[in-house]
Amino acid sequence: MFTVVLFCNSQLWCKVKGVETEGEFNFCHHEKHNKPISMSESQQFDQLFQELSDVLTECTGQEAEIGDAMAWFKKVLSFNVPHGKKNRGKSVVASYKALVSNPSEEDLKLAGIIGWCVELLQAFFLVTDDIMDGSLTRRGQPCWYKMDGVGLLAINDAIFLEMSMYRIFRQYLKDKPYYVNIMELFHEATNQTLVGQCLDMITAPPQGSVDFSQFNMERYSAIVKWKTAFYSFYLPIASAMYMNGITDETSHSTARRILLKMGHFFQVQDDYLDCYGDPEVIGKIGTDIEDNKCSWLVVQALSRVNDDQREVLKNCYGCQDSGKVKRVKDLYRELNLSDEYRKFEERSYKEIMDIIESCESLPKDMFIHYVNSVYKRNK
């Protein structure tokens, strides 16, 4: 199941094969002294999930009356949390190892536990996002709300997923000096993502009429920054920084600058793969065109179309009709947006590497691994 590939200069990568999931960055691991990666590290991370699931759903004594609810929530956790590549969560562990020379087993476990809280937050966002977008599939399966017997109960399930993070923090971190910082960081990341989701939905309502007046790069960049970049990139690394006692604003500002740029890069890739990716590889059926999304592709198209082509977009974008969706994709090909994307990818990669090179307060290798893990990805 696991393959390990060794690159020059202490770059060590671990990839998990055979997992169908939505586009995510590949987990990478760095050892300062070129030690071989333990083949059990991903398994150790996975094993933590069962412990946390048991903690979150245990009911004894007087709590026996809520046994049915806990049994249901155990299914919610099992279906929605552990089946992605889990790279956001694993990034907490990888970053902590990059920052600490000889971490203890206890601290590595706590980094893994915080990592699973990132995965719980991700699951909360995905369950609610799928409902709002009317999505059909996620990670190669029907969306949770589409499963038999679930429906809008998924809203309550999503809130349970979010609240689970804070129960875990109290259980495992309440005596740690970074407890408050981690709590505030997760609250902040949640709020930032909700703001981004709001921007996304009011810019392009899935069931609303097509209105391209706000489909521009400024609005697109704001949506990406707030909806994706903070929680997907800054949150895992900032968690590891707080664990290591790095609390100064200069270091966190440096990390944000790099990671928000990386998050923008990642989301443009996601938008491209939504249209051009193979559903069997990326693990979902792309619906950005049908959902009237303010995606990078349509923003680029609108900046290049003539009057006739703009009319095609106006008549076909945001429609569920497969013929109209195909017409939009044909227009993207006419405008050579694949070539524009390749140019963007190369330009963005260079810009991010330049920013990393100027970083002095944090390990450069830690950031280089992350950007290399998303560069040229196809899922």
Short mmCIF file of N, CA and C in Angstrom, two decimals, residues 229-355:
data_model
loop_
_atom_site.label_atom_id
_atom_site.label_comp_id
_atom_site.label_asym_id
_atom_site.label_seq_id
_atom_site.Cartn_x
_atom_site.Cartn_y
_atom_site.Cartn_z
N ALA A 229 -7.62 28.81 1.83
CA ALA A 229 -6.20 28.91 2.17
C ALA A 229 -5.92 28.91 3.66
N PHE A 230 -6.74 29.60 4.44
CA PHE A 230 -6.48 29.68 5.88
C PHE A 230 -6.52 28.30 6.53
N TYR A 231 -7.62 27.56 6.32
CA TYR A 231 -7.75 26.30 7.06
C TYR A 231 -6.96 25.16 6.44
N SER A 232 -6.77 25.19 5.11
CA SER A 232 -6.08 24.09 4.46
C SER A 232 -4.57 24.18 4.58
N PHE A 233 -4.03 25.39 4.63
CA PHE A 233 -2.58 25.55 4.62
C PHE A 233 -2.03 26.20 5.89
N TYR A 234 -2.61 27.32 6.29
CA TYR A 234 -2.06 27.99 7.48
C TYR A 234 -2.38 27.23 8.76
N LEU A 235 -3.59 26.73 8.91
CA LEU A 235 -4.01 26.08 10.16
C LEU A 235 -3.10 24.92 10.57
N PRO A 236 -2.79 23.96 9.71
CA PRO A 236 -1.94 22.84 10.17
C PRO A 236 -0.55 23.28 10.60
N ILE A 237 0.06 24.19 9.82
CA ILE A 237 1.42 24.60 10.15
C ILE A 237 1.42 25.49 11.39
N ALA A 238 0.45 26.39 11.50
CA ALA A 238 0.37 27.25 12.68
C ALA A 238 0.14 26.42 13.94
N SER A 239 -0.61 25.34 13.84
CA SER A 239 -0.82 24.46 15.00
C SER A 239 0.50 23.91 15.50
N ALA A 240 1.33 23.43 14.56
CA ALA A 240 2.64 22.90 14.94
C ALA A 240 3.53 24.00 15.52
N MET A 241 3.43 25.20 14.98
CA MET A 241 4.21 26.32 15.51
C MET A 241 3.83 26.62 16.94
N TYR A 242 2.53 26.67 17.23
CA TYR A 242 2.09 26.93 18.60
C TYR A 242 2.51 25.81 19.54
N MET A 243 2.45 24.56 19.08
CA MET A 243 2.91 23.45 19.91
C MET A 243 4.38 23.65 20.30
N ASN A 244 5.15 24.22 19.39
CA ASN A 244 6.58 24.41 19.62
C ASN A 244 6.89 25.73 20.31
N GLY A 245 5.84 26.44 20.75
CA GLY A 245 6.05 27.69 21.47
C GLY A 245 6.34 28.88 20.59
N ILE A 246 6.12 28.76 19.29
CA ILE A 246 6.33 29.88 18.37
C ILE A 246 5.04 30.70 18.32
N THR A 247 5.04 31.81 19.02
CA THR A 247 3.82 32.62 19.14
C THR A 247 3.99 34.03 18.60
N ASP A 248 5.20 34.41 18.22
CA ASP A 248 5.43 35.80 17.80
C ASP A 248 4.76 36.07 16.46
N GLU A 249 4.27 37.28 16.31
CA GLU A 249 3.53 37.66 15.11
C GLU A 249 4.40 37.66 13.87
N THR A 250 5.68 37.96 14.01
CA THR A 250 6.58 37.98 12.85
C THR A 250 6.65 36.62 12.18
N SER A 251 6.83 35.58 12.98
CA SER A 251 6.91 34.22 12.43
C SER A 251 5.59 33.81 11.81
N HIS A 252 4.48 34.11 12.48
CA HIS A 252 3.18 33.71 11.95
C HIS A 252 2.82 34.53 10.71
N SER A 253 3.22 35.77 10.67
CA SER A 253 2.98 36.59 9.48
C SER A 253 3.75 36.04 8.28
N THR A 254 5.00 35.61 8.52
CA THR A 254 5.80 35.00 7.46
C THR A 254 5.14 33.73 6.95
N ALA A 255 4.71 32.89 7.88
CA ALA A 255 4.05 31.64 7.49
C ALA A 255 2.78 31.91 6.70
N ARG A 256 1.98 32.88 7.15
CA ARG A 256 0.73 33.21 6.45
C ARG A 256 1.01 33.67 5.01
N ARG A 257 2.03 34.51 4.87
CA ARG A 257 2.35 35.03 3.53
C ARG A 257 2.64 33.88 2.56
N ILE A 258 3.43 32.93 2.99
CA ILE A 258 3.79 31.80 2.14
C ILE A 258 2.58 30.90 1.91
N LEU A 259 1.89 30.57 2.99
CA LEU A 259 0.85 29.54 2.93
C LEU A 259 -0.42 30.03 2.26
N LEU A 260 -0.76 31.31 2.39
CA LEU A 260 -1.93 31.83 1.70
C LEU A 260 -1.69 31.87 0.19
N LYS A 261 -0.47 32.19 -0.20
CA LYS A 261 -0.11 32.14 -1.61
C LYS A 261 -0.20 30.71 -2.13
N MET A 262 0.25 29.77 -1.31
CA MET A 262 0.18 28.37 -1.68
C MET A 262 -1.28 27.91 -1.77
N GLY A 263 -2.12 28.41 -0.87
CA GLY A 263 -3.53 28.05 -0.90
C GLY A 263 -4.21 28.53 -2.16
N HIS A 264 -3.86 29.74 -2.62
CA HIS A 264 -4.41 30.25 -3.88
C HIS A 264 -4.00 29.34 -5.03
N PHE A 265 -2.73 28.99 -5.06
CA PHE A 265 -2.19 28.08 -6.07
C PHE A 265 -2.97 26.76 -6.08
N PHE A 266 -3.19 26.23 -4.89
CA PHE A 266 -3.90 24.95 -4.74
C PHE A 266 -5.33 25.04 -5.26
N GLN A 267 -6.04 26.13 -4.94
CA GLN A 267 -7.44 26.25 -5.33
C GLN A 267 -7.59 26.41 -6.84
N VAL A 268 -6.68 27.14 -7.47
CA VAL A 268 -6.73 27.24 -8.93
C VAL A 268 -6.57 25.86 -9.55
N GLN A 269 -5.66 25.06 -8.98
CA GLN A 269 -5.51 23.69 -9.45
C GLN A 269 -6.82 22.92 -9.29
N ASP A 270 -7.46 23.08 -8.14
CA ASP A 270 -8.73 22.39 -7.89
C ASP A 270 -9.78 22.79 -8.92
N ASP A 271 -9.85 24.08 -9.25
CA ASP A 271 -10.81 24.56 -10.24
C ASP A 271 -10.52 23.96 -11.60
N TYR A 272 -9.26 23.88 -11.94
CA TYR A 272 -8.87 23.29 -13.23
C TYR A 272 -9.25 21.81 -13.26
N LEU A 273 -8.95 21.08 -12.18
CA LEU A 273 -9.25 19.65 -12.14
C LEU A 273 -10.75 19.39 -12.10
N ASP A 274 -11.53 20.31 -11.54
CA ASP A 274 -12.98 20.16 -11.53
C ASP A 274 -13.52 20.04 -12.95
N CYS A 275 -12.89 20.73 -13.87
CA CYS A 275 -13.32 20.70 -15.27
C CYS A 275 -12.59 19.64 -16.08
N TYR A 276 -11.28 19.53 -15.88
CA TYR A 276 -10.45 18.70 -16.74
C TYR A 276 -9.99 17.39 -16.10
N GLY A 277 -10.19 17.24 -14.79
CA GLY A 277 -9.72 16.04 -14.12
C GLY A 277 -10.60 14.83 -14.38
N ASP A 278 -10.03 13.65 -14.22
CA ASP A 278 -10.75 12.38 -14.35
C ASP A 278 -11.48 12.10 -13.03
N PRO A 279 -12.82 11.99 -13.04
CA PRO A 279 -13.55 11.73 -11.78
C PRO A 279 -13.05 10.50 -11.03
N GLU A 280 -12.57 9.49 -11.74
CA GLU A 280 -12.08 8.29 -11.07
C GLU A 280 -10.74 8.54 -10.38
N VAL A 281 -10.05 9.58 -10.78
CA VAL A 281 -8.78 9.93 -10.15
C VAL A 281 -8.99 10.94 -9.03
N ILE A 282 -9.77 11.98 -9.29
CA ILE A 282 -9.96 13.02 -8.27
C ILE A 282 -11.01 12.65 -7.24
N GLY A 283 -11.83 11.62 -7.51
CA GLY A 283 -12.75 11.11 -6.51
C GLY A 283 -14.09 11.82 -6.44
N LYS A 284 -14.37 12.72 -7.38
CA LYS A 284 -15.67 13.39 -7.38
C LYS A 284 -15.99 13.84 -8.79
N ILE A 285 -17.26 14.09 -9.04
CA ILE A 285 -17.71 14.61 -10.32
C ILE A 285 -17.71 16.14 -10.22
N GLY A 286 -16.93 16.79 -11.05
CA GLY A 286 -16.84 18.24 -11.01
C GLY A 286 -18.16 18.89 -11.40
N THR A 287 -18.58 19.89 -10.63
CA THR A 287 -19.87 20.56 -10.88
C THR A 287 -19.76 22.08 -10.82
N ASP A 288 -18.57 22.63 -10.96
CA ASP A 288 -18.43 24.08 -10.85
C ASP A 288 -19.25 24.82 -11.90
N ILE A 289 -19.31 24.30 -13.12
CA ILE A 289 -20.09 24.96 -14.18
C ILE A 289 -21.57 24.92 -13.85
N GLU A 290 -22.07 23.73 -13.50
CA GLU A 290 -23.48 23.59 -13.15
C GLU A 290 -23.85 24.44 -11.93
N ASP A 291 -22.93 24.53 -10.97
CA ASP A 291 -23.20 25.23 -9.72
C ASP A 291 -22.97 26.74 -9.80
N ASN A 292 -22.67 27.22 -11.01
CA ASN A 292 -22.49 28.67 -11.20
C ASN A 292 -21.36 29.22 -10.34
N LYS A 293 -20.27 28.45 -10.17
CA LYS A 293 -19.18 28.85 -9.30
C LYS A 293 -18.33 29.95 -9.92
N CYS A 294 -17.87 30.85 -9.07
CA CYS A 294 -16.91 31.86 -9.50
C CYS A 294 -15.53 31.19 -9.49
N SER A 295 -15.28 30.37 -10.49
CA SER A 295 -14.03 29.61 -10.56
C SER A 295 -12.99 30.36 -11.37
N TRP A 296 -11.75 29.92 -11.24
CA TRP A 296 -10.65 30.55 -11.96
C TRP A 296 -10.88 30.47 -13.46
N LEU A 297 -11.42 29.36 -13.94
CA LEU A 297 -11.62 29.17 -15.37
C LEU A 297 -12.62 30.17 -15.95
N VAL A 298 -13.76 30.35 -15.29
CA VAL A 298 -14.76 31.27 -15.84
C VAL A 298 -14.30 32.72 -15.73
N VAL A 299 -13.54 33.04 -14.68
CA VAL A 299 -13.00 34.39 -14.56
C VAL A 299 -12.01 34.66 -15.70
N GLN A 300 -11.16 33.67 -15.99
CA GLN A 300 -10.24 33.82 -17.10
C GLN A 300 -10.99 33.92 -18.43
N ALA A 301 -12.04 33.13 -18.59
CA ALA A 301 -12.82 33.16 -19.83
C ALA A 301 -13.46 34.54 -20.03
N LEU A 302 -14.03 35.08 -18.97
CA LEU A 302 -14.72 36.36 -19.08
C LEU A 302 -13.77 37.49 -19.46
N SER A 303 -12.50 37.34 -19.14
CA SER A 303 -11.54 38.39 -19.49
C SER A 303 -11.05 38.26 -20.93
N ARG A 304 -11.48 37.19 -21.64
CA ARG A 304 -10.99 36.93 -22.98
C ARG A 304 -12.08 36.84 -24.05
N VAL A 305 -13.33 36.69 -23.66
CA VAL A 305 -14.40 36.41 -24.64
C VAL A 305 -14.75 37.65 -25.46
N ASN A 306 -15.24 37.37 -26.67
CA ASN A 306 -15.88 38.42 -27.44
C ASN A 306 -17.36 38.46 -27.08
N ASP A 307 -18.12 39.31 -27.72
CA ASP A 307 -19.54 39.47 -27.37
C ASP A 307 -20.33 38.19 -27.57
N ASP A 308 -20.08 37.49 -28.68
CA ASP A 308 -20.81 36.24 -28.95
C ASP A 308 -20.46 35.16 -27.93
N GLN A 309 -19.20 35.07 -27.59
CA GLN A 309 -18.77 34.06 -26.62
C GLN A 309 -19.31 34.38 -25.22
N ARG A 310 -19.37 35.65 -24.89
CA ARG A 310 -19.95 36.03 -23.60
C ARG A 310 -21.42 35.64 -23.54
N GLU A 311 -22.13 35.75 -24.64
CA GLU A 311 -23.53 35.36 -24.68
C GLU A 311 -23.68 33.86 -24.46
N VAL A 312 -22.74 33.09 -25.02
CA VAL A 312 -22.74 31.64 -24.78
C VAL A 312 -22.60 31.34 -23.29
N LEU A 313 -21.65 32.01 -22.64
CA LEU A 313 -21.47 31.81 -21.20
C LEU A 313 -22.72 32.20 -20.43
N LYS A 314 -23.32 33.31 -20.80
CA LYS A 314 -24.50 33.79 -20.09
C LYS A 314 -25.65 32.80 -20.21
N ASN A 315 -25.78 32.18 -21.37
CA ASN A 315 -26.90 31.26 -21.62
C ASN A 315 -26.64 29.84 -21.10
N CYS A 316 -25.38 29.46 -20.95
CA CYS A 316 -25.07 28.07 -20.63
C CYS A 316 -24.47 27.86 -19.24
N TYR A 317 -23.84 28.89 -18.67
CA TYR A 317 -23.20 28.72 -17.37
C TYR A 317 -24.26 28.66 -16.27
N GLY A 318 -24.01 27.81 -15.27
CA GLY A 318 -24.95 27.69 -14.17
C GLY A 318 -26.17 26.85 -14.50
N CYS A 319 -26.10 26.06 -15.56
CA CYS A 319 -27.22 25.20 -15.98
C CYS A 319 -26.88 23.74 -15.75
N GLN A 320 -27.89 22.95 -15.41
CA GLN A 320 -27.69 21.52 -15.19
C GLN A 320 -27.71 20.71 -16.49
N ASP A 321 -28.14 21.31 -17.57
CA ASP A 321 -28.23 20.65 -18.86
C ASP A 321 -26.84 20.23 -19.35
N SER A 322 -26.65 18.94 -19.63
CA SER A 322 -25.33 18.43 -20.00
C SER A 322 -24.83 19.04 -21.31
N GLY A 323 -25.75 19.34 -22.22
CA GLY A 323 -25.35 19.95 -23.48
C GLY A 323 -24.78 21.35 -23.27
N LYS A 324 -25.39 22.10 -22.36
CA LYS A 324 -24.90 23.44 -22.07
C LYS A 324 -23.57 23.40 -21.32
N VAL A 325 -23.42 22.42 -20.45
CA VAL A 325 -22.15 22.26 -19.76
C VAL A 325 -21.04 21.96 -20.76
N LYS A 326 -21.35 21.10 -21.73
CA LYS A 326 -20.37 20.78 -22.77
C LYS A 326 -20.02 22.01 -23.59
N ARG A 327 -20.99 22.86 -23.85
CA ARG A 327 -20.73 24.07 -24.64
C ARG A 327 -19.78 25.00 -23.89
N VAL A 328 -19.93 25.09 -22.57
CA VAL A 328 -19.00 25.91 -21.79
C VAL A 328 -17.59 25.32 -21.86
N LYS A 329 -17.49 24.01 -21.74
CA LYS A 329 -16.18 23.37 -21.81
C LYS A 329 -15.56 23.54 -23.19
N ASP A 330 -16.38 23.47 -24.22
CA ASP A 330 -15.89 23.71 -25.58
C ASP A 330 -15.34 25.14 -25.70
N LEU A 331 -16.04 26.08 -25.08
CA LEU A 331 -15.59 27.46 -25.13
C LEU A 331 -14.25 27.63 -24.40
N TYR A 332 -14.10 26.93 -23.28
CA TYR A 332 -12.82 26.96 -22.57
C TYR A 332 -11.70 26.47 -23.49
N ARG A 333 -11.99 25.43 -24.28
CA ARG A 333 -10.97 24.93 -25.20
C ARG A 333 -10.67 25.94 -26.31
N GLU A 334 -11.72 26.59 -26.81
CA GLU A 334 -11.53 27.62 -27.84
C GLU A 334 -10.63 28.74 -27.33
N LEU A 335 -10.73 29.04 -26.05
CA LEU A 335 -9.95 30.13 -25.45
C LEU A 335 -8.58 29.66 -24.95
N ASN A 336 -8.27 28.37 -25.16
CA ASN A 336 -6.97 27.81 -24.75
C ASN A 336 -6.69 28.01 -23.26
N LEU A 337 -7.71 27.77 -22.45
CA LEU A 337 -7.52 27.99 -21.01
C LEU A 337 -6.58 26.97 -20.38
N SER A 338 -6.45 25.79 -20.99
CA SER A 338 -5.46 24.83 -20.48
C SER A 338 -4.06 25.40 -20.57
N ASP A 339 -3.77 26.08 -21.67
CA ASP A 339 -2.45 26.70 -21.81
C ASP A 339 -2.26 27.82 -20.78
N GLU A 340 -3.32 28.59 -20.56
CA GLU A 340 -3.24 29.66 -19.57
C GLU A 340 -3.00 29.10 -18.18
N TYR A 341 -3.62 27.97 -17.91
CA TYR A 341 -3.43 27.34 -16.60
C TYR A 341 -1.98 26.88 -16.43
N ARG A 342 -1.40 26.28 -17.46
CA ARG A 342 -0.01 25.83 -17.37
C ARG A 342 0.92 27.01 -17.12
N LYS A 343 0.66 28.11 -17.77
CA LYS A 343 1.47 29.32 -17.54
C LYS A 343 1.31 29.80 -16.10
N PHE A 344 0.07 29.79 -15.62
CA PHE A 344 -0.18 30.20 -14.23
C PHE A 344 0.56 29.29 -13.26
N GLU A 345 0.52 28.00 -13.50
CA GLU A 345 1.15 27.04 -12.60
C GLU A 345 2.65 27.30 -12.49
N GLU A 346 3.30 27.49 -13.62
CA GLU A 346 4.75 27.73 -13.60
C GLU A 346 5.07 29.07 -12.93
N ARG A 347 4.29 30.08 -13.24
CA ARG A 347 4.54 31.41 -12.67
C ARG A 347 4.33 31.40 -11.15
N SER A 348 3.25 30.76 -10.71
CA SER A 348 2.95 30.73 -9.28
C SER A 348 3.98 29.93 -8.50
N TYR A 349 4.41 28.82 -9.08
CA TYR A 349 5.43 28.00 -8.42
C TYR A 349 6.70 28.81 -8.18
N LYS A 350 7.13 29.56 -9.19
CA LYS A 350 8.33 30.38 -9.05
C LYS A 350 8.13 31.47 -8.00
N GLU A 351 6.97 32.10 -8.00
CA GLU A 351 6.70 33.16 -7.03
C GLU A 351 6.75 32.63 -5.60
N ILE A 352 6.13 31.46 -5.39
CA ILE A 352 6.12 30.87 -4.05
C ILE A 352 7.53 30.49 -3.61
N MET A 353 8.30 29.90 -4.51
CA MET A 353 9.67 29.52 -4.17
C MET A 353 10.52 30.74 -3.85
N ASP A 354 10.28 31.85 -4.54
CA ASP A 354 11.01 33.08 -4.25
C ASP A 354 10.68 33.61 -2.85
N ILE A 355 9.39 33.54 -2.47
CA ILE A 355 9.00 33.98 -1.14
C ILE A 355 9.64 33.10 -0.07
#
